Amino acid sequence: AQTWLNAFLAPSKGHPNRSNFVRGMYRIQDVTPYIHVLVNHVAEFIEIHHEFGLTAFSCSAVEKKNHMQVCLYFRNTLKDGGHENSRKSAIVEMLEHENRQLYFALNERRSQ
């Protein structure tokens, strides 16, 4: 993993206006927390918790929740706007929306 990270962070070589210029891939600032964990910690996690496998360390559920919250913010809130007397925080709007969804999902009423 460290070899891959070194290739990922390979700097540019040569002068940009010359034919022998080799452009680097990324800067150290471009290393995300996910890349850091992959390179520095996943091997240890797998060694300690080998029975769970790599999928146990997936953040896809968190990423999906974030995606849903972003979509909700841009589609269903006033983005902290609206009339001054009835203005609600976008966060409050989102929490109320989610609470309504959970309530009706758990308390389905049969149509009569």
PDB file of C-alpha atoms in Angstrom:
ATOM      1  CA  ALA A   1       0.000   0.000   0.000  1.00  0.00           C
ATOM      2  CA  GLN A   2       2.859   2.384   0.761  1.00  0.00           C
ATOM      3  CA  THR A   3       4.322   1.819  -2.722  1.00  0.00           C
ATOM      4  CA  TRP A   4       0.962   2.715  -4.240  1.00  0.00           C
ATOM      5  CA  LEU A   5       0.781   5.874  -2.093  1.00  0.00           C
ATOM      6  CA  ASN A   6       4.271   6.895  -3.195  1.00  0.00           C
ATOM      7  CA  ALA A   7       3.229   6.502  -6.849  1.00  0.00           C
ATOM      8  CA  PHE A   8       0.002   8.404  -6.095  1.00  0.00           C
ATOM      9  CA  LEU A   9       2.031  11.306  -4.667  1.00  0.00           C
ATOM     10  CA  ALA A  10       4.839  11.248  -7.258  1.00  0.00           C
ATOM     11  CA  PRO A  11       5.896  14.851  -7.919  1.00  0.00           C
ATOM     12  CA  SER A  12       6.204  16.415 -11.349  1.00  0.00           C
ATOM     13  CA  LYS A  13       9.669  16.157 -12.916  1.00  0.00           C
ATOM     14  CA  GLY A  14      11.318  18.548 -15.296  1.00  0.00           C
ATOM     15  CA  HIS A  15      10.276  21.915 -16.672  1.00  0.00           C
ATOM     16  CA  PRO A  16       6.618  22.214 -17.801  1.00  0.00           C
ATOM     17  CA  ASN A  17       7.610  23.757 -21.148  1.00  0.00           C
ATOM     18  CA  ARG A  18      10.053  21.018 -22.121  1.00  0.00           C
ATOM     19  CA  SER A  19       9.293  17.786 -23.952  1.00  0.00           C
ATOM     20  CA  ASN A  20      10.745  15.618 -21.162  1.00  0.00           C
ATOM     21  CA  PHE A  21       8.289  16.983 -18.555  1.00  0.00           C
ATOM     22  CA  VAL A  22       6.558  14.256 -16.533  1.00  0.00           C
ATOM     23  CA  ARG A  23       3.499  15.454 -14.689  1.00  0.00           C
ATOM     24  CA  GLY A  24       2.991  14.168 -11.148  1.00  0.00           C
ATOM     25  CA  MET A  25      -0.289  12.690 -10.026  1.00  0.00           C
ATOM     26  CA  TYR A  26      -1.422  14.345  -6.787  1.00  0.00           C
ATOM     27  CA  ARG A  27      -0.207  16.500  -3.906  1.00  0.00           C
ATOM     28  CA  ILE A  28       0.003  15.442  -0.254  1.00  0.00           C
ATOM     29  CA  GLN A  29      -2.994  17.740   0.411  1.00  0.00           C
ATOM     30  CA  ASP A  30      -5.059  15.515  -1.911  1.00  0.00           C
ATOM     31  CA  VAL A  31      -4.771  12.488   0.383  1.00  0.00           C
ATOM     32  CA  THR A  32      -8.245  11.942   1.811  1.00  0.00           C
ATOM     33  CA  PRO A  33      -8.969  10.315   5.174  1.00  0.00           C
ATOM     34  CA  TYR A  34     -10.059   7.201   3.241  1.00  0.00           C
ATOM     35  CA  ILE A  35      -6.678   6.918   1.510  1.00  0.00           C
ATOM     36  CA  HIS A  36      -4.875   7.484   4.820  1.00  0.00           C
ATOM     37  CA  VAL A  37      -6.845   4.687   6.501  1.00  0.00           C
ATOM     38  CA  LEU A  38      -6.342   2.358   3.524  1.00  0.00           C
ATOM     39  CA  VAL A  39      -2.569   2.816   3.514  1.00  0.00           C
ATOM     40  CA  ASN A  40      -1.866   3.068   7.236  1.00  0.00           C
ATOM     41  CA  HIS A  41      -4.559   1.138   9.102  1.00  0.00           C
ATOM     42  CA  VAL A  42      -6.511  -1.404   7.029  1.00  0.00           C
ATOM     43  CA  ALA A  43      -3.804  -4.077   7.246  1.00  0.00           C
ATOM     44  CA  GLU A  44      -3.877  -3.830  11.045  1.00  0.00           C
ATOM     45  CA  PHE A  45      -7.703  -3.894  11.111  1.00  0.00           C
ATOM     46  CA  ILE A  46      -7.805  -6.987   8.901  1.00  0.00           C
ATOM     47  CA  GLU A  47      -5.176  -8.711  11.059  1.00  0.00           C
ATOM     48  CA  ILE A  48      -7.131  -8.042  14.255  1.00  0.00           C
ATOM     49  CA  HIS A  49     -10.649  -8.531  12.841  1.00  0.00           C
ATOM     50  CA  HIS A  50     -10.017 -11.010  10.002  1.00  0.00           C
ATOM     51  CA  GLU A  51     -13.322 -12.795  10.619  1.00  0.00           C
ATOM     52  CA  PHE A  52     -15.283  -9.712   9.468  1.00  0.00           C
ATOM     53  CA  GLY A  53     -13.520  -9.258   6.136  1.00  0.00           C
ATOM     54  CA  LEU A  54     -12.946  -6.021   4.270  1.00  0.00           C
ATOM     55  CA  THR A  55     -16.648  -5.255   3.754  1.00  0.00           C
ATOM     56  CA  ALA A  56     -17.063  -4.642   7.497  1.00  0.00           C
ATOM     57  CA  PHE A  57     -14.976  -1.490   7.073  1.00  0.00           C
ATOM     58  CA  SER A  58     -17.063  -0.066   4.257  1.00  0.00           C
ATOM     59  CA  CYS A  59     -18.444   3.434   4.718  1.00  0.00           C
ATOM     60  CA  SER A  60     -21.066   3.034   2.003  1.00  0.00           C
ATOM     61  CA  ALA A  61     -23.959   3.387   4.467  1.00  0.00           C
ATOM     62  CA  VAL A  62     -22.564   6.677   5.762  1.00  0.00           C
ATOM     63  CA  GLU A  63     -21.929   7.887   2.207  1.00  0.00           C
ATOM     64  CA  LYS A  64     -25.493   6.960   1.202  1.00  0.00           C
ATOM     65  CA  LYS A  65     -26.928   8.803   4.211  1.00  0.00           C
ATOM     66  CA  ASN A  66     -24.860  11.879   3.310  1.00  0.00           C
ATOM     67  CA  HIS A  67     -26.105  11.696  -0.294  1.00  0.00           C
ATOM     68  CA  MET A  68     -29.711  11.490   0.880  1.00  0.00           C
ATOM     69  CA  GLN A  69     -29.255  14.461   3.240  1.00  0.00           C
ATOM     70  CA  VAL A  70     -27.679  16.586   0.486  1.00  0.00           C
ATOM     71  CA  CYS A  71     -30.520  15.725  -1.908  1.00  0.00           C
ATOM     72  CA  LEU A  72     -33.089  16.521   0.778  1.00  0.00           C
ATOM     73  CA  TYR A  73     -31.427  19.857   1.512  1.00  0.00           C
ATOM     74  CA  PHE A  74     -31.441  21.003  -2.108  1.00  0.00           C
ATOM     75  CA  ARG A  75     -34.868  19.598  -3.031  1.00  0.00           C
ATOM     76  CA  ASN A  76     -37.061  19.988   0.046  1.00  0.00           C
ATOM     77  CA  THR A  77     -35.860  22.893   2.192  1.00  0.00           C
ATOM     78  CA  LEU A  78     -35.925  26.664   1.899  1.00  0.00           C
ATOM     79  CA  LYS A  79     -32.152  26.661   2.547  1.00  0.00           C
ATOM     80  CA  ASP A  80     -32.596  28.884   5.622  1.00  0.00           C
ATOM     81  CA  GLY A  81     -34.681  31.314   3.569  1.00  0.00           C
ATOM     82  CA  GLY A  82     -38.391  31.949   3.437  1.00  0.00           C
ATOM     83  CA  HIS A  83     -40.534  34.580   5.113  1.00  0.00           C
ATOM     84  CA  GLU A  84     -38.851  36.213   8.098  1.00  0.00           C
ATOM     85  CA  ASN A  85     -41.649  35.360  10.567  1.00  0.00           C
ATOM     86  CA  SER A  86     -41.848  31.688   9.600  1.00  0.00           C
ATOM     87  CA  ARG A  87     -38.183  31.027   8.870  1.00  0.00           C
ATOM     88  CA  LYS A  88     -36.836  27.654  10.034  1.00  0.00           C
ATOM     89  CA  SER A  89     -33.324  26.331   9.990  1.00  0.00           C
ATOM     90  CA  ALA A  90     -32.737  23.955   7.074  1.00  0.00           C
ATOM     91  CA  ILE A  91     -31.447  21.423   9.595  1.00  0.00           C
ATOM     92  CA  VAL A  92     -34.725  21.585  11.538  1.00  0.00           C
ATOM     93  CA  GLU A  93     -36.674  21.178   8.285  1.00  0.00           C
ATOM     94  CA  MET A  94     -34.609  18.116   7.382  1.00  0.00           C
ATOM     95  CA  LEU A  95     -34.990  16.526  10.829  1.00  0.00           C
ATOM     96  CA  GLU A  96     -38.742  17.107  10.819  1.00  0.00           C
ATOM     97  CA  HIS A  97     -38.998  15.575   7.339  1.00  0.00           C
ATOM     98  CA  GLU A  98     -36.994  12.527   8.401  1.00  0.00           C
ATOM     99  CA  ASN A  99     -39.052  12.126  11.578  1.00  0.00           C
ATOM    100  CA  ARG A 100     -42.289  12.209   9.543  1.00  0.00           C
ATOM    101  CA  GLN A 101     -40.906   9.580   7.167  1.00  0.00           C
ATOM    102  CA  LEU A 102     -39.912   7.316  10.055  1.00  0.00           C
ATOM    103  CA  TYR A 103     -43.230   7.807  11.828  1.00  0.00           C
ATOM    104  CA  PHE A 104     -45.327   6.886   8.806  1.00  0.00           C
ATOM    105  CA  ALA A 105     -43.024   4.009   7.849  1.00  0.00           C
ATOM    106  CA  LEU A 106     -43.406   2.511  11.326  1.00  0.00           C
ATOM    107  CA  ASN A 107     -47.097   3.344  11.750  1.00  0.00           C
ATOM    108  CA  GLU A 108     -48.579   2.473   8.399  1.00  0.00           C
ATOM    109  CA  ARG A 109     -52.305   2.983   8.331  1.00  0.00           C
ATOM    110  CA  ARG A 110     -54.432   0.896   6.078  1.00  0.00           C
ATOM    111  CA  SER A 111     -56.637   2.869   3.737  1.00  0.00           C
ATOM    112  CA  GLN A 112     -60.294   2.215   4.385  1.00  0.00           C
TER     113      GLN A 112
END
